Coordinates of C-alpha atoms in Angstrom, one line a residue:
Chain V
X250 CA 0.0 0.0 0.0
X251 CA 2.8 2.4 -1.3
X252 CA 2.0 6.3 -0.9
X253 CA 0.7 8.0 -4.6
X254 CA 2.1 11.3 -4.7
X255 CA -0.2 13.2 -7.9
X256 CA 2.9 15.8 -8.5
X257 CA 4.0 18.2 -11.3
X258 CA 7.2 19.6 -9.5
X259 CA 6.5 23.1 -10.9
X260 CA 3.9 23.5 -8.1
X261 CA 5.2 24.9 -5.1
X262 CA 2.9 22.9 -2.7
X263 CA 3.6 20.0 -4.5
X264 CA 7.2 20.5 -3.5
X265 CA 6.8 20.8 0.3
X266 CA 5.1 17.5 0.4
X267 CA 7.2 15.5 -1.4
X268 CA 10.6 17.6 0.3
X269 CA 8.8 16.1 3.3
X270 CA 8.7 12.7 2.4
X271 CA 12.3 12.6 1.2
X272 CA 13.4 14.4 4.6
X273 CA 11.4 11.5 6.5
X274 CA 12.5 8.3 4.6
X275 CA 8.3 8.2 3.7
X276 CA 8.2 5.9 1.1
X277 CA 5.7 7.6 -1.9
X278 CA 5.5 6.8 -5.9
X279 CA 5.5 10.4 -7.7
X280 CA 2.9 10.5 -10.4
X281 CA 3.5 13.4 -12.8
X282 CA 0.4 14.9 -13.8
X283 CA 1.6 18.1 -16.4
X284 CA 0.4 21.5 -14.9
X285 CA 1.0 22.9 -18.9
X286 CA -0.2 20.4 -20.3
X287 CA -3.6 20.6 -18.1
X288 CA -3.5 17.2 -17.7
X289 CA -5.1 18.5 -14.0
X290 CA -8.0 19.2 -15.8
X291 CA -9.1 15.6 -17.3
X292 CA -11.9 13.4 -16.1
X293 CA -9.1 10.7 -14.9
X294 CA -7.3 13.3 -12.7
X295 CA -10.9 14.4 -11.7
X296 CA -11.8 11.0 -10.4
X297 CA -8.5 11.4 -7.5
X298 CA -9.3 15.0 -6.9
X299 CA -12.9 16.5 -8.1
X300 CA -11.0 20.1 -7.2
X301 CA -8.7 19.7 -9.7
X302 CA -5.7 20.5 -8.0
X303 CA -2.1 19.7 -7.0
X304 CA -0.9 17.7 -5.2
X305 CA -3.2 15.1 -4.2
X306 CA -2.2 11.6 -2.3
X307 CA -4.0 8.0 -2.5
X308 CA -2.8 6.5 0.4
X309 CA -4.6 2.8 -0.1
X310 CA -8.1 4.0 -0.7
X311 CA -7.4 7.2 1.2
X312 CA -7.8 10.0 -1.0
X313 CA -6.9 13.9 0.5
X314 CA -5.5 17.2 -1.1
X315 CA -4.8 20.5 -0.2
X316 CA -1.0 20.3 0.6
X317 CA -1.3 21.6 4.7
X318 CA -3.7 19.1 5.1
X319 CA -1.5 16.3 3.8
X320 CA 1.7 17.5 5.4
X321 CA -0.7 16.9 8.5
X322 CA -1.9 13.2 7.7
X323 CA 1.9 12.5 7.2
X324 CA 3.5 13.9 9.8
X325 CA 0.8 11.7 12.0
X326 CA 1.0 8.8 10.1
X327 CA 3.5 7.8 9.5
X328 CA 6.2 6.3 12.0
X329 CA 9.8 7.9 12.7
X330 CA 8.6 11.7 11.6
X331 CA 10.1 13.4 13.8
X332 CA 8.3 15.5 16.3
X333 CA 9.7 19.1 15.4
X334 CA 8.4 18.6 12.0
X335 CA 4.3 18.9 13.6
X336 CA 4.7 18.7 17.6
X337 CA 2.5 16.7 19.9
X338 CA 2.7 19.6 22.3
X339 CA -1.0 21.7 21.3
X340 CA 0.4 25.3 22.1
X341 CA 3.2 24.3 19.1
X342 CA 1.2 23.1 16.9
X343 CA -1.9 25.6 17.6
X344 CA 0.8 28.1 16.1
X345 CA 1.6 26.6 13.1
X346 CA -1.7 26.0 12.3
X347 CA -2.3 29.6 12.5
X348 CA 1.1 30.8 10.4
X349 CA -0.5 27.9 7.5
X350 CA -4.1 29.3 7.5
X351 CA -2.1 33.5 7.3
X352 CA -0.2 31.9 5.0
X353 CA -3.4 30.9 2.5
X354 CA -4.3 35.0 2.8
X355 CA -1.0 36.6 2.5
X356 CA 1.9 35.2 1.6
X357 CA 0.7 32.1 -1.2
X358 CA -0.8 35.0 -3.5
X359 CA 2.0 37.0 -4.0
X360 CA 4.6 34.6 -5.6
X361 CA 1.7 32.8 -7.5
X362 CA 0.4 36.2 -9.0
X363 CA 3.9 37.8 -9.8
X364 CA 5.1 34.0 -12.0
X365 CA 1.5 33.6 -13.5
X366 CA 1.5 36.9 -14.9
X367 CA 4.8 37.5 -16.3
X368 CA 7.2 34.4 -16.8
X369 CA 5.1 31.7 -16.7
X370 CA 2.2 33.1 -18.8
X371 CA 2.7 32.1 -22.0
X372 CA 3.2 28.2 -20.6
X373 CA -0.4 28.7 -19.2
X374 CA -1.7 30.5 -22.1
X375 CA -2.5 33.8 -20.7
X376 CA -1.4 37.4 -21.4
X377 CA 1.4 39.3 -19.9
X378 CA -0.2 41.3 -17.2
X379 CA 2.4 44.0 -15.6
X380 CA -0.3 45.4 -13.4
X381 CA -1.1 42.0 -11.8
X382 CA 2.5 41.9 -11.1
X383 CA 2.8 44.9 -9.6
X384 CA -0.2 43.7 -7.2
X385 CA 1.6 40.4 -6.6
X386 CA 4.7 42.4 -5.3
X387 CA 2.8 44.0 -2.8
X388 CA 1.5 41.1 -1.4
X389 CA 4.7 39.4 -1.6
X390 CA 6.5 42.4 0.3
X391 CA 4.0 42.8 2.7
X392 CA 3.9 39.0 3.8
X393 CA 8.0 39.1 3.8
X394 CA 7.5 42.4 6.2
X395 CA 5.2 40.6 8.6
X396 CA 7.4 37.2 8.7
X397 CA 10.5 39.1 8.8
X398 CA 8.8 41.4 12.4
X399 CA 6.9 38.9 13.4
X400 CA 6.8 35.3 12.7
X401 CA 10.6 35.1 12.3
X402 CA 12.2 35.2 16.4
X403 CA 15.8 37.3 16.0
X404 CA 18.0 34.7 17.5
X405 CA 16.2 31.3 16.1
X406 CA 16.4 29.8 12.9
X407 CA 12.7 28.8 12.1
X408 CA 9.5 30.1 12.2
X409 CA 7.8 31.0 15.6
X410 CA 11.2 31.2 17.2
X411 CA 12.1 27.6 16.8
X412 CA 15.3 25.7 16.8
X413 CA 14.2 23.1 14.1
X414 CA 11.8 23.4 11.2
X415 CA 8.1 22.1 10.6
X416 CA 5.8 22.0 8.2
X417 CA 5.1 25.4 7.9
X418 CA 8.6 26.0 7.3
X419 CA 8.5 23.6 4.4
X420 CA 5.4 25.3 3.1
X421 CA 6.1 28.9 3.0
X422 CA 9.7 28.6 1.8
X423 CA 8.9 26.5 -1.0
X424 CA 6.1 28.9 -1.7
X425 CA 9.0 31.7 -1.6
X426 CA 11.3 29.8 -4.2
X427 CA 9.1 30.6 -6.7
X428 CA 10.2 33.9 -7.3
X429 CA 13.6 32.6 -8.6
X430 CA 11.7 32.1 -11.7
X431 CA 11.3 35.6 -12.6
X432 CA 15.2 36.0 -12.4
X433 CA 18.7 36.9 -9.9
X434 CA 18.1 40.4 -10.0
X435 CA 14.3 40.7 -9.3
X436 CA 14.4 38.0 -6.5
X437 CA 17.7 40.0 -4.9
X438 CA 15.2 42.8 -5.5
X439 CA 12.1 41.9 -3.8
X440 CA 14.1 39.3 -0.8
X441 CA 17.1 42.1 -0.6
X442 CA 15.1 44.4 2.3
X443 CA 14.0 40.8 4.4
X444 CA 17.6 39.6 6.1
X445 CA 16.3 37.6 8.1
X446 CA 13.7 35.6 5.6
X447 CA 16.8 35.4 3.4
X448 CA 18.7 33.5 6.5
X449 CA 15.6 31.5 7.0
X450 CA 14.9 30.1 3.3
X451 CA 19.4 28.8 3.6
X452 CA 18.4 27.4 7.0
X453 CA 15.1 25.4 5.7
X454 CA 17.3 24.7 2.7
X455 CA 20.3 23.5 4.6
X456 CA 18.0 21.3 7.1
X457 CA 16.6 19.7 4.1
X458 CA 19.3 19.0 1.7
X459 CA 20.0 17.5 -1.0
X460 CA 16.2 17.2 -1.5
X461 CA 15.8 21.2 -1.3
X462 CA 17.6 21.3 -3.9
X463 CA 16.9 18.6 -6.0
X464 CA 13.4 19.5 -6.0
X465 CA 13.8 22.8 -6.8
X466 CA 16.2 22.3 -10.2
X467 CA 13.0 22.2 -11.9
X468 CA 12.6 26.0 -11.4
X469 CA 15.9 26.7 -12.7
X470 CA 15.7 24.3 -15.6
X471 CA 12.5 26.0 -16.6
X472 CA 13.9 29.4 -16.2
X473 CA 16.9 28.5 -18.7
X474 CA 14.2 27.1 -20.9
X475 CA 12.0 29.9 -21.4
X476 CA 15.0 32.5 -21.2
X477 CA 15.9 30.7 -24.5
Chain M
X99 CA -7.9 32.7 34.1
X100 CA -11.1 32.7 31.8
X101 CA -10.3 32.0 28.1
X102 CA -10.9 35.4 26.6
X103 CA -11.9 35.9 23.2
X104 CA -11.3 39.1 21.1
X105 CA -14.4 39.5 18.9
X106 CA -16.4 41.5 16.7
X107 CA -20.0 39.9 15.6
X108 CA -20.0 41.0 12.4
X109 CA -16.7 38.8 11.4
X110 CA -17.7 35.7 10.4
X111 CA -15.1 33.7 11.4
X112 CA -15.8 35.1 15.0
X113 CA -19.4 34.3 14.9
X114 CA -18.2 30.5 14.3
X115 CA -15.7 30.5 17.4
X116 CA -18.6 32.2 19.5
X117 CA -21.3 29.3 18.6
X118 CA -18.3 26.8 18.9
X119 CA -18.1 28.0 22.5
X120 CA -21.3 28.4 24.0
X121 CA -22.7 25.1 22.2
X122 CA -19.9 22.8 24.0
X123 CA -20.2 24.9 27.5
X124 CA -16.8 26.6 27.3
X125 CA -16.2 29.5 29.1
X126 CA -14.9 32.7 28.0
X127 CA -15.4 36.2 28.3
X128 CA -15.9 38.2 25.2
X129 CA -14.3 41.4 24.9
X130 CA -15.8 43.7 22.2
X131 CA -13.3 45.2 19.2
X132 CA -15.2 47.2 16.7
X133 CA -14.2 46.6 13.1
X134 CA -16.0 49.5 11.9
X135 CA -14.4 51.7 14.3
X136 CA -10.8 50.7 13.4
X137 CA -10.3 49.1 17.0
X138 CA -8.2 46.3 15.6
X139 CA -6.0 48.4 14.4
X140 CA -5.3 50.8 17.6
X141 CA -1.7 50.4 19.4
X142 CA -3.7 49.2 22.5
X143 CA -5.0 46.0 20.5
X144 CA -2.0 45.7 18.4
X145 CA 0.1 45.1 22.5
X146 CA -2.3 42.2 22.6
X147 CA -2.4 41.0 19.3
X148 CA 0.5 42.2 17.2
X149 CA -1.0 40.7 14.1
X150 CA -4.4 42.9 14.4
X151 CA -6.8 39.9 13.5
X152 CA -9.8 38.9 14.9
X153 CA -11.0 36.5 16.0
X154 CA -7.9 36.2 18.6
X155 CA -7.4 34.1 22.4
X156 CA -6.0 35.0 24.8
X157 CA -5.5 31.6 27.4
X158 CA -3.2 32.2 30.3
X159 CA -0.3 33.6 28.8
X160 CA -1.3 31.5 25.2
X161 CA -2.4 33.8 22.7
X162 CA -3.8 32.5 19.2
X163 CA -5.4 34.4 16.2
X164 CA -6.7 32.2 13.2
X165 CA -10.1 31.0 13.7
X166 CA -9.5 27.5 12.0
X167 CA -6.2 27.0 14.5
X168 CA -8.7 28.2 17.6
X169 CA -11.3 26.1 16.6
X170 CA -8.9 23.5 16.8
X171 CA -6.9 24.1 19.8
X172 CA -10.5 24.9 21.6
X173 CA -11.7 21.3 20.2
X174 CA -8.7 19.7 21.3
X175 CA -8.2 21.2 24.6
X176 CA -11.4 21.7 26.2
X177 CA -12.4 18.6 27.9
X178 CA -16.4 17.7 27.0
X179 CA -15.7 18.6 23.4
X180 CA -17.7 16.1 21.8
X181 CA -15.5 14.1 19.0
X182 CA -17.6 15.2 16.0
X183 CA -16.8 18.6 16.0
X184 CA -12.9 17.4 15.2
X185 CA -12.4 13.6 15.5
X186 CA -9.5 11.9 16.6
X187 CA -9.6 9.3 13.9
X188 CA -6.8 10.9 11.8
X189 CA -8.7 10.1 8.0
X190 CA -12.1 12.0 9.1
X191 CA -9.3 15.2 10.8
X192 CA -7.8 15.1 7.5
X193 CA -10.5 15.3 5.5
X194 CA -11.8 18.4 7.6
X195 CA -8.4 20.0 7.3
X196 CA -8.9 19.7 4.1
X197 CA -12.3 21.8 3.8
X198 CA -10.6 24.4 6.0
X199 CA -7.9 24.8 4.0
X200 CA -10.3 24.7 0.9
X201 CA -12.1 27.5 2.1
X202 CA -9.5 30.0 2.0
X203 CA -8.9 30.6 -1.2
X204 CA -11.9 29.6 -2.0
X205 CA -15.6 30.7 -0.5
X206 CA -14.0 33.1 2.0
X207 CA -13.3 35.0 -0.6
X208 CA -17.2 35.3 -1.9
X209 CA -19.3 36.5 0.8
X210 CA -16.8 39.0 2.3
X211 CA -16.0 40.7 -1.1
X212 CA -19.5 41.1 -2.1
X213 CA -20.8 42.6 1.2
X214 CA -17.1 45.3 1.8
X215 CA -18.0 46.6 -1.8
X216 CA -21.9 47.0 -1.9
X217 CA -23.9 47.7 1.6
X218 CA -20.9 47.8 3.9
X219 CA -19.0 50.2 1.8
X220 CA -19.7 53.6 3.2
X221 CA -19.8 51.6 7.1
X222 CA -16.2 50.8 6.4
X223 CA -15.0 54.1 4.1
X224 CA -14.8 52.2 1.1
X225 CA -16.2 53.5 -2.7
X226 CA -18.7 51.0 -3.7
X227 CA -17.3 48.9 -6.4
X228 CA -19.9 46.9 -8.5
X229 CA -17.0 45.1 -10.3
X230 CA -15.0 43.8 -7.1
X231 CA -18.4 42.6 -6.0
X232 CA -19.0 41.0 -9.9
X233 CA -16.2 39.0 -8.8
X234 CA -17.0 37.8 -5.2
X235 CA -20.2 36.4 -6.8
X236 CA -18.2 34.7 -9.6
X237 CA -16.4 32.9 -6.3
X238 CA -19.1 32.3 -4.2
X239 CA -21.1 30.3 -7.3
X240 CA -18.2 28.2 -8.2
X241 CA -17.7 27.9 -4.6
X242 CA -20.7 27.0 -4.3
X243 CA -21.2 25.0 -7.0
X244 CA -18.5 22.7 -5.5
X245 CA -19.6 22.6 -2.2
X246 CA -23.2 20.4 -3.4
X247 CA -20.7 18.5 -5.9
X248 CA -18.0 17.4 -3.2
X249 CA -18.1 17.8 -0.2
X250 CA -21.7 17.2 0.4
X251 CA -21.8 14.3 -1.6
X252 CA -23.6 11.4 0.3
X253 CA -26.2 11.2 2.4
X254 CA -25.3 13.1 5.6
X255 CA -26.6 15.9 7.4
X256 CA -23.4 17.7 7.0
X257 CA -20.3 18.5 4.9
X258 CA -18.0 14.8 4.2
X259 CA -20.9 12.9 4.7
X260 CA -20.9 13.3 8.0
X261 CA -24.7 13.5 10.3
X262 CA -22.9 15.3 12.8
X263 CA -21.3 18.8 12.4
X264 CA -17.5 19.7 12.5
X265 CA -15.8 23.1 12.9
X266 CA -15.8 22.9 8.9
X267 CA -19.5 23.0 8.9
X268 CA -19.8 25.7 11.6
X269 CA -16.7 28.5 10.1
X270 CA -18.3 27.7 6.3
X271 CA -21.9 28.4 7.6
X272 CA -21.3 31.6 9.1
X273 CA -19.1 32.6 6.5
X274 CA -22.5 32.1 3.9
X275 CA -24.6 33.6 6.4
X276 CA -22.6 37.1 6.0
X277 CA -24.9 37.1 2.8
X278 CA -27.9 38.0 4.8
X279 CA -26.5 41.2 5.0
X280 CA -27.6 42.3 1.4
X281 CA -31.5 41.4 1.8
X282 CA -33.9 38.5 1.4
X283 CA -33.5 39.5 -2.4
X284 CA -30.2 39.4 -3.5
X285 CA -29.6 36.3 -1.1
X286 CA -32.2 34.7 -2.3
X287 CA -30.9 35.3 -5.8
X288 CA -27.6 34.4 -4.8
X289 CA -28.0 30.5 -3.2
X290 CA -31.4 29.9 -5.0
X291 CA -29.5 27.3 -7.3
X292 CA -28.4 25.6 -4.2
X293 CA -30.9 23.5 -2.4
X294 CA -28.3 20.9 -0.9
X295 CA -26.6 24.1 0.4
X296 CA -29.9 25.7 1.9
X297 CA -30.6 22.8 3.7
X298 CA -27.3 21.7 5.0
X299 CA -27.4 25.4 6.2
X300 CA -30.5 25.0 7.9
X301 CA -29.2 21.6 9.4
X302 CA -26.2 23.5 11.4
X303 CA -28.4 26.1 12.1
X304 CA -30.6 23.5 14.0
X305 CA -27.2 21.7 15.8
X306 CA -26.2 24.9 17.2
X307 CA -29.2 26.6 18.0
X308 CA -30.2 28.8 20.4
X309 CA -26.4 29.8 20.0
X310 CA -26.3 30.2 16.5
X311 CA -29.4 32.8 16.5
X312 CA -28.3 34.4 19.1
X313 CA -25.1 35.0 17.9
X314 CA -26.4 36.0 14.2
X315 CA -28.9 38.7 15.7
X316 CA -26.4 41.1 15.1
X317 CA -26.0 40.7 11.5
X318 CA -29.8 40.5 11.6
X319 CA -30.2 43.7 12.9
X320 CA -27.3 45.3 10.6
X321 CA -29.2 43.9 8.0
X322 CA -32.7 45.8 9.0
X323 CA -30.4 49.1 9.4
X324 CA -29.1 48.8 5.8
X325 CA -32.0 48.0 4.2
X326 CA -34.0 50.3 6.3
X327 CA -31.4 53.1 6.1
X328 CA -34.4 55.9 8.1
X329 CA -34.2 53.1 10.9
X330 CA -32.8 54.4 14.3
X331 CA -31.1 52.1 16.6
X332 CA -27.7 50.6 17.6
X333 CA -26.3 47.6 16.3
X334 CA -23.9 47.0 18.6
X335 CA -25.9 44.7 20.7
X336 CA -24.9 41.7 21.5
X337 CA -22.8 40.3 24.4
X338 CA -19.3 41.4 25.9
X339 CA -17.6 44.0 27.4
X340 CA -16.6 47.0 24.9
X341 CA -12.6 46.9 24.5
X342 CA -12.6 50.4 25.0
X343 CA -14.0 50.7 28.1
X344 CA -12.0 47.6 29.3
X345 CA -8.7 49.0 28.2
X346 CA -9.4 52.7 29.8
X347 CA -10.2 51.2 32.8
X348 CA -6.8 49.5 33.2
X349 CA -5.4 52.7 32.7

């Protein structure tokens, strides 16, 4: 009863969850289902997740989607996860589940809206759309402001001052990567004011290496492609 | 040490922590911050809650803002909590974490962008915009739409098949109910097409009542003020201490 990961490694959320099984030695089969290609949108795909979306897991006959909530089942599923990753402890884990549900209304829009509308718009068939960009950029800087004051302690590596990383970690790093489609020079631009979320996306990326990395040479493969 | 809850009635995602509390005999005392007045975002709130959100705890020296993470640190911390509201069997959590998390970027974003940009408008300062609120019906229908395809597919009462409500049912229910609002009208003419969603409205309604009246009259009577605009009369009924008058008498 092997874990189905439903994946196109383009998607940020897609990459937390399956950065999470590496990390955890969670066995998983990765099932590419092509963002571009809108193979998300046919009636087979439908049948695992009537939303549409990415990722999704089939765990036996266990179906679930939305990425926080799979993290979740994980992280309490499966043995030798360990605890840092979503704590036992209810005040710990009472905070992350409120920096994933901020996350939903601040931070996942602005990365999302900036690549859709410039880079990434003519693999999704839309137009170029500077304004949207400029409202993504806003978002983006406003949730950097607000993790770099408040969820981001001065003296701790992670998120809500603590010494290893969980979930939300995973998630909202991932979800920052993104940027690096649009390009060195914008991404220096719109991280260069956040020092601290700068040292917090090498720390998440050094506590989960090499998969960090690996999963994330997609972006820079694709950014090479369409620069050419 | 009473749990103390930061609240403003007309939030919906308050509303559903309020009902949440008073249907499973949890204490707290409610301590008023008015949205239209810009309370949240005073100095004096923002020493409490640096984030400015409501709803927001305060338990002890625990503070939490995020009404799907106090829902479920309420659920899983009170004792008496009865399991259906978030189980312990960790396929039936999943699946409700999964509404939750649906519901962000999903119907929260109907209801609330309809009602800032028509008939709350001029309450909150805002120009009325008839596109933005084109838009927030465009998500509440699909929203909608998927709501009767998926997750109340089956024959329960509630969302995931369930004949029991969960804090899923209770925060997407008072997010729907911000609706009421804009008349019997326009919210007829909005959730008309959806007769699995009317009733499985109703059915929550009827789990948490008197509670969930009771907590609703507010946006009952807002709704009679904005329809009836020559209407005198306060709106800020409802129970709990006004932050203002708590905060100036510490000083």
């Amino acid at each position: 009863m092997k874990l189905k990961v439903y994946a196109d490694r383009l998607s940020q959320p897609v990459r937390a969850v399956i950065i999470f099984c590496e990390v955890n030695g969670i066995e998983y089969e990765e099932i590419k289902v092509d963002l571009a290609n809108r193979e998300h949108l046919t009636p087979e795909f439908s049948e695992i997740n009537p939303m549409q979306q990415l990722p999704a897991i089939v765990h036996g006959t266990f179906k679930l989607f939305e990425s926080h909530a799979i993290l979740i089942y994980l992280a309490s599923s499966f043995p030798g996860v360990a605890d840092h990753w979503y704590p036992d402890d209810v005040y710990k884990r009472s905070k992350i589940h409120s920096v994933l549900d901020w996350h939903h209304s601040n931070l996942r829009r602005g990365p999302i809206t900036i690549v859709q509308n410039s880079i990434l718009a003519p693999v999704f068939r839309r137009p170029l759309n500077p304004e949207a960009v400029a409202e993504g950029e806003k978002i983006l800087s406003a949730a950097l402001s607000k993790i770099e004051s408040f969820w981001l302690d001065d003296n701790r590596p992670f998120l809500l001052g603590e010494n290893q990383p969980s979930i939300a970690d995973l998630s909202l790093v991932c979800d920052i990567m993104q940027v690096k489609l649009v390009g060195e020079t914008d991404w220096n631009r719109l991280l260069g004011p956040y020092k601290k979320v700068q040292q917090w996306i090498e720390n998440t990326r050094n506590a989960t290496n090499p998969h960090f990395d690996e999963l994330h040479k997609v972006l820079k493969e694709l950014k090479e492609k369409l620069q050419n | 040490m009473k749990l103390k809850l930061y609240a403003d009635r007309m939030s919906q995602p308050v509303r559903a922590v309020i009902i949440f509390c008073k249907k499973n005999g949890i204490d707290f005392e409610e301590i008023r911050v008015d949205i239209a007045k810009r309370q949240h975002l005073t100095p004096e709130y923002a020493e409490i809650i640096p984030m400015k959100q409501l709803p927001a705890i305060v338990d002890g020296r625990f503070k939490l803002f995020e009404s799907h993470a106090i829902l479920v640190y309420l659920a899983s911390s009170f004792p008496g909590v009865a399991d259906h509201w978030y189980p312990a069997d960790v396929f039936k959590r999943s699946k409700i974490h999964s509404v939750l998390d649906w519901h962000h970027s999903n119907l929260r974003r109907g209801p609330t962008t309809i009602v800032r940009n028509t008939v709350l408008a001029p309450v909150l300062g805002r120009p009325l915009n008839p596109e933005a609120a084109a838009e927030g019906e465009k998500f509440l229908s699909a929203s909608l739409s998927k709501i009767e395809s998926v997750w109340l597919k089956g024959n329960g009462r509630f969302l995931l098949g369930g004949n029991q409500p969960s804090i899923a049912d209770l925060s997407l229910v008072c997010d729907i109910m911000q609706l009421e609002l804009l008349g019997e009208t326009e919210r007829n003419r909005l959730l008309g097409p959806y007769k699995e969603v009317q009733q499985w409205i109703e059915n929550t309604r009827n789990a948490t009542n008197p509670h969930f009246d009771e907590v609703h009259k507010i946006l009952m009577k807002a709704k009679e003020k904005l329809q009836n605009p020559r209407m005198k009369g306060a709106t800020n009924e409802g129970g709990g201490s006004d932050m203002k008058r708590t905060l100036h008498s510490r000083i």
